[in-house]
XYZ file of C-alpha atoms in Angstrom:
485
model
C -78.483 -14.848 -21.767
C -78.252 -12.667 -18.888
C -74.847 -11.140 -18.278
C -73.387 -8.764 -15.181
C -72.376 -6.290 -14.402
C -69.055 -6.798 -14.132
C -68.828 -9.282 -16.877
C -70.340 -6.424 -19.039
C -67.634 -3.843 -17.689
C -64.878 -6.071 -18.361
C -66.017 -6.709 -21.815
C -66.233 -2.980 -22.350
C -62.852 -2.609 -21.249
C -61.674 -5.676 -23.862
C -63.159 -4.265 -26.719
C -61.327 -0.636 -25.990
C -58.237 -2.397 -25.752
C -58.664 -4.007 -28.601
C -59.342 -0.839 -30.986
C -56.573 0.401 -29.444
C -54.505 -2.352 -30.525
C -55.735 -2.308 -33.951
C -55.467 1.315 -34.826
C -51.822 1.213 -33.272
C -51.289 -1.683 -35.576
C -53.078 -0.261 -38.320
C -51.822 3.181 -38.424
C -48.267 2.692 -36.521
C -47.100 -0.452 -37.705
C -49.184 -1.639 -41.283
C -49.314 2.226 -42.504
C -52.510 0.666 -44.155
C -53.593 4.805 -44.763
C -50.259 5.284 -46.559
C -50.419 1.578 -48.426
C -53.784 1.932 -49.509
C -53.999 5.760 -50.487
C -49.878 7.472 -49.489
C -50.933 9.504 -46.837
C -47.824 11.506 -45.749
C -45.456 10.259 -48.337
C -44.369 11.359 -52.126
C -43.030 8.834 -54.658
C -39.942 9.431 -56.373
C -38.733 7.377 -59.315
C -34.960 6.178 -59.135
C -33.277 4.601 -62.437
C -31.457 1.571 -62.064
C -28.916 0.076 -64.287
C -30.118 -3.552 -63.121
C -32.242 -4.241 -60.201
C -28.760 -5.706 -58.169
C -31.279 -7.741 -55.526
C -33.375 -4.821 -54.681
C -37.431 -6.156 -53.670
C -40.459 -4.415 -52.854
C -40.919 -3.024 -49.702
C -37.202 -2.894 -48.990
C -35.637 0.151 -46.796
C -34.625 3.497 -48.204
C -32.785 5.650 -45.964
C -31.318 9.103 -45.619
C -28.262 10.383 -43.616
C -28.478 7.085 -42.016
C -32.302 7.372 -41.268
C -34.948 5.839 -42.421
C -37.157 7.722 -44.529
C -39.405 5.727 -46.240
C -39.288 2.147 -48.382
C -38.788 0.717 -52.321
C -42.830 0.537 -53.156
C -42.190 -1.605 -56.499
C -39.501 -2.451 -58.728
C -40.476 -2.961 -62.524
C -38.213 -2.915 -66.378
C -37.995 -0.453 -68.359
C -36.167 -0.161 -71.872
C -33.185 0.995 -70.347
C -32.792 -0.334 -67.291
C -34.783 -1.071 -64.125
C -37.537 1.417 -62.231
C -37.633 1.398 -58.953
C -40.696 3.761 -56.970
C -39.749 5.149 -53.811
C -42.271 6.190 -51.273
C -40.271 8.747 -49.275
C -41.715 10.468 -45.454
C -43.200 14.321 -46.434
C -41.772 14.863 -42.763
C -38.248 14.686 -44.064
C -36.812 17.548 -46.593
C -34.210 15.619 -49.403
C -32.419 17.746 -51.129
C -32.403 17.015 -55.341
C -29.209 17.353 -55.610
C -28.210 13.388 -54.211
C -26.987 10.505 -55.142
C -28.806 7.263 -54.790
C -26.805 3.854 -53.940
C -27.821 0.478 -53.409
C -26.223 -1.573 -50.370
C -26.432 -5.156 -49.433
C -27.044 -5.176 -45.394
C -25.845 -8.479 -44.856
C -24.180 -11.435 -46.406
C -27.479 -12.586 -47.630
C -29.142 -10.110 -49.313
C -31.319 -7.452 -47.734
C -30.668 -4.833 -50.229
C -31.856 -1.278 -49.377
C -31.581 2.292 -51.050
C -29.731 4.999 -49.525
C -30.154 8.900 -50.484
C -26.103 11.145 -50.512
C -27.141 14.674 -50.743
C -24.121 16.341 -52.965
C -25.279 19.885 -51.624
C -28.121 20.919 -49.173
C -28.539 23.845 -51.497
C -30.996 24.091 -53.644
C -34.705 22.661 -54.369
C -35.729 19.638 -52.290
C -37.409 15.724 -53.496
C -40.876 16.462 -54.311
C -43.681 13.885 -55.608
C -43.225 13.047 -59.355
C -39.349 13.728 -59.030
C -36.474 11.596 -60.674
C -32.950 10.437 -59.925
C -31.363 9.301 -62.875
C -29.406 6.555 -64.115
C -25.706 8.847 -63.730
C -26.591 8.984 -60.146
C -27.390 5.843 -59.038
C -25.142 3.152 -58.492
C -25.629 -0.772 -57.416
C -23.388 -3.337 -55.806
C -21.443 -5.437 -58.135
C -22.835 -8.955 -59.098
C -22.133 -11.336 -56.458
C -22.130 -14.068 -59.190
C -19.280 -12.584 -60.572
C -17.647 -11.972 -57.584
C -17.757 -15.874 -56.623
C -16.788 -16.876 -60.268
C -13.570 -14.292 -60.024
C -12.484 -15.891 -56.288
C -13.108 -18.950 -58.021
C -11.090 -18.525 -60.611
C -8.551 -16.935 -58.401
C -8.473 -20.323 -56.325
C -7.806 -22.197 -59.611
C -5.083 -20.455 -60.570
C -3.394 -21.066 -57.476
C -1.671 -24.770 -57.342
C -3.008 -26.861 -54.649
C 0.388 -28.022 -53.486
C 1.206 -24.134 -52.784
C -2.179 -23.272 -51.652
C -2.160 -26.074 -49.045
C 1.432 -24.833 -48.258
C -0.118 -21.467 -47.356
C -3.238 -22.790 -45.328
C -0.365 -24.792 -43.233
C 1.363 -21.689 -42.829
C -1.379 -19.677 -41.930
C -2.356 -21.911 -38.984
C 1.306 -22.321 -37.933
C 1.025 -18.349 -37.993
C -1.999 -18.149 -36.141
C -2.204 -21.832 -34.822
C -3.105 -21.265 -30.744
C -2.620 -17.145 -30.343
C -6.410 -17.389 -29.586
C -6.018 -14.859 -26.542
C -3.772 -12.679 -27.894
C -5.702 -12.580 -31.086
C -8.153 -11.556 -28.655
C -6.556 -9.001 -26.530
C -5.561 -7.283 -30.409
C -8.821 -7.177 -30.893
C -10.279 -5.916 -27.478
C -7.712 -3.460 -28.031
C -8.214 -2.228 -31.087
C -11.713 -2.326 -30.218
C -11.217 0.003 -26.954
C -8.447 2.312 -29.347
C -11.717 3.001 -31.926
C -14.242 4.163 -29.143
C -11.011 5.877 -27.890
C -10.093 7.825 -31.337
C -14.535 8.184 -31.707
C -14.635 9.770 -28.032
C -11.427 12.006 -29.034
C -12.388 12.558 -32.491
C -12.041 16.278 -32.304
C -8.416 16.443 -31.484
C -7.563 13.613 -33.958
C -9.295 15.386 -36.614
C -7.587 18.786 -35.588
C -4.301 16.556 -35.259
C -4.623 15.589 -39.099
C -5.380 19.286 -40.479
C -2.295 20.179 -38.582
C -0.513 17.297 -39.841
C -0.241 19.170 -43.630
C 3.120 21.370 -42.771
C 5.110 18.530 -40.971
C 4.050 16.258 -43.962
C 5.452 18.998 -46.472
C 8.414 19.175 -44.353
C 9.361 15.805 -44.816
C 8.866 16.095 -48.700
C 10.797 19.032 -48.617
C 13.108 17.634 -46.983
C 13.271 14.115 -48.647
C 16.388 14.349 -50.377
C 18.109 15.314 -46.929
C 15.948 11.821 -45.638
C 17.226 9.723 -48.170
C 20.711 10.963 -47.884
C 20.528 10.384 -44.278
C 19.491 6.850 -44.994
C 22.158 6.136 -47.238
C 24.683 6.907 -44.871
C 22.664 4.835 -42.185
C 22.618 1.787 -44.554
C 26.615 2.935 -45.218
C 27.070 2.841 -41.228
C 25.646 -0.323 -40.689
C 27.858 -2.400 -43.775
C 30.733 -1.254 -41.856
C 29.482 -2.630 -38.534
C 28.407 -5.625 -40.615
C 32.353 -6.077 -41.968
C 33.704 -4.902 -38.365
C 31.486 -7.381 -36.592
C 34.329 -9.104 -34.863
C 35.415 -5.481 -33.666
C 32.629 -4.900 -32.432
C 31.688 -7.809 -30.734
C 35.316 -7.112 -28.760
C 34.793 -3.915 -28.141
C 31.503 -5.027 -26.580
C 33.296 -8.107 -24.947
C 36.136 -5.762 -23.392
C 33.821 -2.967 -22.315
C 32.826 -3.892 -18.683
C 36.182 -3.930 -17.713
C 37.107 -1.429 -19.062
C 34.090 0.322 -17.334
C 35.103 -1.305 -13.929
C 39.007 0.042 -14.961
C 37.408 3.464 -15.343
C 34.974 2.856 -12.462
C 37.945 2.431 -10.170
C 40.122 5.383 -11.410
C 37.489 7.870 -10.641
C 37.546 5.824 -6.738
C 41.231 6.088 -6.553
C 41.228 10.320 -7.439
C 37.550 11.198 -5.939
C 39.782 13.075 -3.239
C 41.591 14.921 -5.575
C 39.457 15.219 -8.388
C 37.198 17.378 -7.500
C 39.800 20.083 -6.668
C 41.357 19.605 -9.792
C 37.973 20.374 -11.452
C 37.802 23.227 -9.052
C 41.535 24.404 -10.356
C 40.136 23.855 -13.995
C 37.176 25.905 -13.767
C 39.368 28.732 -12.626
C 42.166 28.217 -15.192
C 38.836 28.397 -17.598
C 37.661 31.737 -16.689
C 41.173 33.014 -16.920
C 41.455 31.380 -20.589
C 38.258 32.787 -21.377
C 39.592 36.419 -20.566
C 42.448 35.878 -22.540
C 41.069 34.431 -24.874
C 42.813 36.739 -28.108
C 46.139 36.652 -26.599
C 46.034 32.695 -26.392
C 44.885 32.727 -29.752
C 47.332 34.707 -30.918
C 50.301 32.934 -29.033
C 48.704 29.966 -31.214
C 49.272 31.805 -34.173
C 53.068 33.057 -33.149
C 53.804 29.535 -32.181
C 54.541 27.897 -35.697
C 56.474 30.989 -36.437
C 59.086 30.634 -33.555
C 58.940 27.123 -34.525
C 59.942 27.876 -38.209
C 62.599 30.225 -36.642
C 64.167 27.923 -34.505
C 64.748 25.934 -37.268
C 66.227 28.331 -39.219
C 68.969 28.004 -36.871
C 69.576 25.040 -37.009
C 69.232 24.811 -40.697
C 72.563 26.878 -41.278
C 74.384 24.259 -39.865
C 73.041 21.172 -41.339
C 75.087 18.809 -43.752
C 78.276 20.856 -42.359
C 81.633 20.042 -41.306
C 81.717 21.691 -38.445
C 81.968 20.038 -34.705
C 79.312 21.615 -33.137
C 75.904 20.756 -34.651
C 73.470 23.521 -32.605
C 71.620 26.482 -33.312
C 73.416 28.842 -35.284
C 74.244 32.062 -33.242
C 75.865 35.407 -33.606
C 77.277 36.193 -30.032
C 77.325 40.431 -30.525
C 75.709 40.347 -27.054
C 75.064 44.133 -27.480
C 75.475 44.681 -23.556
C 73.878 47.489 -21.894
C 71.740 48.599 -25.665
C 69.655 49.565 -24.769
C 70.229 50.259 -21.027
C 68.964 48.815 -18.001
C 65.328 50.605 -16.656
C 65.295 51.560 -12.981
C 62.550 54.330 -13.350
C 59.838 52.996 -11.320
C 61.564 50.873 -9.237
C 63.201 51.550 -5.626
C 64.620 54.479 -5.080
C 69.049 53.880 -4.618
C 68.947 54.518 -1.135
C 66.026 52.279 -0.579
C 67.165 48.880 -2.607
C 68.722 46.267 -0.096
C 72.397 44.996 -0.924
C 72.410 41.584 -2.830
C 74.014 40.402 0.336
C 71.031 39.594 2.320
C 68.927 36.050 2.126
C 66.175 36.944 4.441
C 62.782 37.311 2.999
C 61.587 41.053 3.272
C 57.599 42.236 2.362
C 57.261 43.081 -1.033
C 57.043 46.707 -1.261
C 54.399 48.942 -1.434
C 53.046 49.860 -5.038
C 53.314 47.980 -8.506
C 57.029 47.922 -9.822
C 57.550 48.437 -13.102
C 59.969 50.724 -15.778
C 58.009 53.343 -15.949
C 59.244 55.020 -19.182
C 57.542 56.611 -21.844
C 55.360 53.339 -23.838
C 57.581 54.122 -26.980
C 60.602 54.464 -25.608
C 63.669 51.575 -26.954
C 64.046 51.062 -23.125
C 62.130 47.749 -21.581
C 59.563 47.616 -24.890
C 57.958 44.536 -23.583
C 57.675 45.473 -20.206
C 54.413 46.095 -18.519
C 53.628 48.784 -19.508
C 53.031 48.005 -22.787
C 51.301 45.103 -22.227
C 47.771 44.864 -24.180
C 44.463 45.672 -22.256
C 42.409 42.298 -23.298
C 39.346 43.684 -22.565
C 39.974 47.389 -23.826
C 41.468 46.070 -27.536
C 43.973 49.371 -28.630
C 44.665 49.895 -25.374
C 48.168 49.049 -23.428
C 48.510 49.734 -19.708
C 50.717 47.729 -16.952
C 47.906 46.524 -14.376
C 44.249 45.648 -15.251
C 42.744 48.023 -12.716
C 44.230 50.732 -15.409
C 43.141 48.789 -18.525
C 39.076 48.676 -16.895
C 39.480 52.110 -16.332
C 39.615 55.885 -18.268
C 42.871 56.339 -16.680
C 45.917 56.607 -18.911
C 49.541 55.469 -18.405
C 51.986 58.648 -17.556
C 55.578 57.779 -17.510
C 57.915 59.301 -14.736
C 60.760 59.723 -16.882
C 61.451 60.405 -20.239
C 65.205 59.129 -19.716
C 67.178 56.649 -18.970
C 68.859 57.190 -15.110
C 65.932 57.832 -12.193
C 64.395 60.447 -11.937
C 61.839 62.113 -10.447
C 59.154 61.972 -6.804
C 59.842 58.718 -5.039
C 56.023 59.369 -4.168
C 55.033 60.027 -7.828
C 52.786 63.055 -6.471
C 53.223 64.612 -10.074
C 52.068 61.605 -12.157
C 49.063 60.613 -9.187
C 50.401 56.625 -9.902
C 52.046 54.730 -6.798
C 55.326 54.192 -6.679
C 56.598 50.624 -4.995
C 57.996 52.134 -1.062
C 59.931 49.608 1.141
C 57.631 48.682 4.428
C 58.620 48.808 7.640
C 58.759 45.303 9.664
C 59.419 44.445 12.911
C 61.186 40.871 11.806
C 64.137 40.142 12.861
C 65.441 38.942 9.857
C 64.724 43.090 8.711
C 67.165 45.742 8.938
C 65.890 48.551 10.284
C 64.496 51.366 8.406
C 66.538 54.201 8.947
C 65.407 57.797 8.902
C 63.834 58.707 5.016
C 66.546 60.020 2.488
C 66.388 63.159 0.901
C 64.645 63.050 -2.389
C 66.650 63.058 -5.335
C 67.215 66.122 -7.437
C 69.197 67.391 -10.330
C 71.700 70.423 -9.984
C 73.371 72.586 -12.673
C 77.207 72.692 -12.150
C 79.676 75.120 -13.850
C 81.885 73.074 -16.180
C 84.805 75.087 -16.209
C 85.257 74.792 -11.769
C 82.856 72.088 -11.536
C 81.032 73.913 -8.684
C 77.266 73.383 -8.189
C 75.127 74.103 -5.507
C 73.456 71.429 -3.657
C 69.797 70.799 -2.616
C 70.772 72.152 0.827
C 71.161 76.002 -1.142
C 74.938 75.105 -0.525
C 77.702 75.702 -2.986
C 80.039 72.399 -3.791
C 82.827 71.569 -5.815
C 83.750 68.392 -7.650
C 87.296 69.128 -9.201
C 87.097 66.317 -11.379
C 84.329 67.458 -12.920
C 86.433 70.809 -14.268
C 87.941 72.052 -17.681
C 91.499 71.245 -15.733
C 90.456 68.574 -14.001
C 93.412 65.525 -15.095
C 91.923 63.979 -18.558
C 93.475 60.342 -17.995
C 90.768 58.938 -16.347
C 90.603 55.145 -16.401
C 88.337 52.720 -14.660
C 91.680 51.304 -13.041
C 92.480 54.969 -11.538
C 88.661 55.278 -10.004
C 89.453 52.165 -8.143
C 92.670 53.869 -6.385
C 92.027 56.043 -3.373
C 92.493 59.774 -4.337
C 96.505 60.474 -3.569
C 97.406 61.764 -0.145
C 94.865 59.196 1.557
């Protein structure tokens, strides 16, 4: 037979294929060098309490991975033998435990290898797992026979009752059964992309977890007066279902009082915010006017107290009318000047004067003892000064007079405090300011002539103001004109 040259080259290129093909199936797929003689591979006996399904040649796998496969099963006296022909490529630790797994529904049984420590010496050919660390899926016989049993037990009346149920339940939520599923689906690859934070997320969990158990008998408290709240909204139910009835109009009621005072309201906030800040300053003395208030209260009814379940026609307060006029007497230190205070005749209205107006007598003296100048610094507690420019201040209060008649600088140049000086105004409601009075001063006099001399350096004489001067004096003779007039 006579063959070409290309017939003979594509023959050539057949057969090199084909050993190709063969030692690829030979050595990559068959293993025959590791079948026939365990090239590259150890064997490592595993103890079995029963075989649980497990055949030749079935997987064996470690971390996941397989590393080699079951090369028999046999009996023993004990138990069941099983040979494993493990990869030399892959390092096992001894220290393991060996399971057996079913990897479907119908069988398929396969070995896999838990390392309990990666320290320590590693699987090597001749080694052993023993029977305490091996385990095998329970019988599947007995598993049957126990749902079995299960199903008996249950009365078919009731069980059909529940399969009826069940599809009622579930009877056409196809799609959404669906869409939980998609979703639950897309939350796992979710919490498996993010697995990092979740897993910090539950280390972290530990102290908010303690809280709550520390906490739990503040929880169940908490609860009890929830469940306590809700029985009375349970008994109150037709309350409630007026209030909730009645409540849009009185909303729209509301609604339309804010409309009607919107104009006004806001300046009354404005008003309030001010009156705030003031109450805020004064904040002791209001709450100490709340604490004098029941007193005066109490007193006032002591007066009326005398009188009650009396005789007598008149029935109000009981009062002692020693009026005590004049005790003590009336301040003018501090005030106007005699020459400068306008007769009670006049109605116009005039500027207020110059200066803060106040008796401006020693702080202890029985004159005026709650007048300003005693009044109590609320910002400066232990301190009592008339104005709060002197209370924010180092300045002290320094009377003018330690008496009870005026005395002393209209100008208070001695103390360095103002004293209140009528302005000058060109109304004509004013009276004209005349020329300034002399300042007031205080002479000695001799009581036996009643001479003195004046401010002017001249000498004067009041007769009636002498040793010999007439002694019946009466308040009807100094409203006679002297005799001779």
């Amino acid at each position: 037979m006579h063959l070409t040259k290309r017939l003979i080259i594509q023959l050539t290129i057949f057969a090199f294929v084909t050993v190709i093909a063969a030692t690829i199936m030979i050595f990559g797929y068959i293993k025959l060098p590791n079948l026939l003689f365990g090239v590259g591979h150890y064997k490592v006996l595993l103890e079995l309490p029963q075989a649980a399904g497990l055949y030749e040649s079935g997987n064996v796998t470690y971390r996941g991975t397989e590393v080699g496969r079951v090369e028999s099963v046999g009996l023993t006296d004990t138990g069941v033998q099983a040979v494993l022909s493990l990869n030399s490529d892959v390092a096992i630790p001894a220290d393991l435990n060996a399971e057996v797994h079913s990897q479907s529904a119908v069988g398929e049984q396969y070995v896999t290898l838990l390392p309990r420590s990666a320290d320590g010496p590693a699987l090597k050919d001749g080694s052993v797992i023993p029977r305490d660390r091996t385990s095998v899926p329970p019988d599947i016989n007995s598993l049957l026979d126990a749902a079995n049993r299960g199903l008996k037990a249950i009365p078919n009346d009731n069980l059909k009752t529940a399969i009826d149920e069940g599809y009622t339940a579930v009877g056409g939520l196809g799609p959404e059964i669906h869409r939980f599923v998609k979703g639950s689906t897309a939350l796992a690859i979710g919490a498996r992309e993010n697995l990092d934070p979740l897993t910090t997320l539950i280390d972290q969990s530990g102290p908010v977890l303690d809280s709550q158990s520390d906490t739990a008998e503040s929880i169940g408290a908490w609860a009890s007066h929830l469940k306590t709240i809700t029985g009375e909204l349970q008994q109150q139910d037709g309350a409630v279902e007026g209030v909730l009835q009645k409540a849009p109009a009185a909303a729209d009621e509301v609604r339309a009082l804010f409309d009607r005072v919107r104009p006004t309201l806001p300046v009354l906030l404005a008003n309030l915010v001010s009156l705030g800040n003031v109450a805020i300053a004064y904040q002791p003395s209001i709450e100490q006017l709340l604490v004098l208030i029941p007193h005066g209260v109490a007193t006032q009814q002591g007066m009326v107290i005398a009188n009650h379940n009396t005789q007598q026609a008149y029935k109000g307060l009981y009062l002692s009318f020693n009026l005590n006029l004049n005790l003590p007497p009336v301040c003018s230190t501090g005030y106007l000047p005699a020459q400068q205070r306008r007769p009670p005749a006049l109605v116009d209205t005039p500027p207020v004067p110059q200066g803060d107006m106040y008796c401006r007598v020693p702080q202890d003296s029985p004159i005026d003892v709650r007048g300003a100048r005693n009044y109590p610094c609320v910002t400066v507690p232990g301190k009592r000064a008339p104005t709060v420019k002197m209370c924010e201040s180092d300045q002290s209060y320094v009377p003018l007079n330690d008496g009870f008649a005026w005395k002393g600088d209209p100008n208070a140049t001695l103390s360095g405090q103002g004293v209140p000086q009528q302005q000058d105004s060109s109304s004509p409601a004013q009276i004209p300011a005349g020329p300034a009075p002399p300042p007031v001063a205080v002479a000695q006099y001799d009581p036996r002539t009643g001479t003195y001399v004046g401010p002017d350096g001249r000498i004067y004489t009041q007769s009636n103001l002498a040793e010999t001067a007439d002694k019946e004096q009466t308040w009807q003779a100094m409203l006679l004109p002297p005799p001779g007039n």
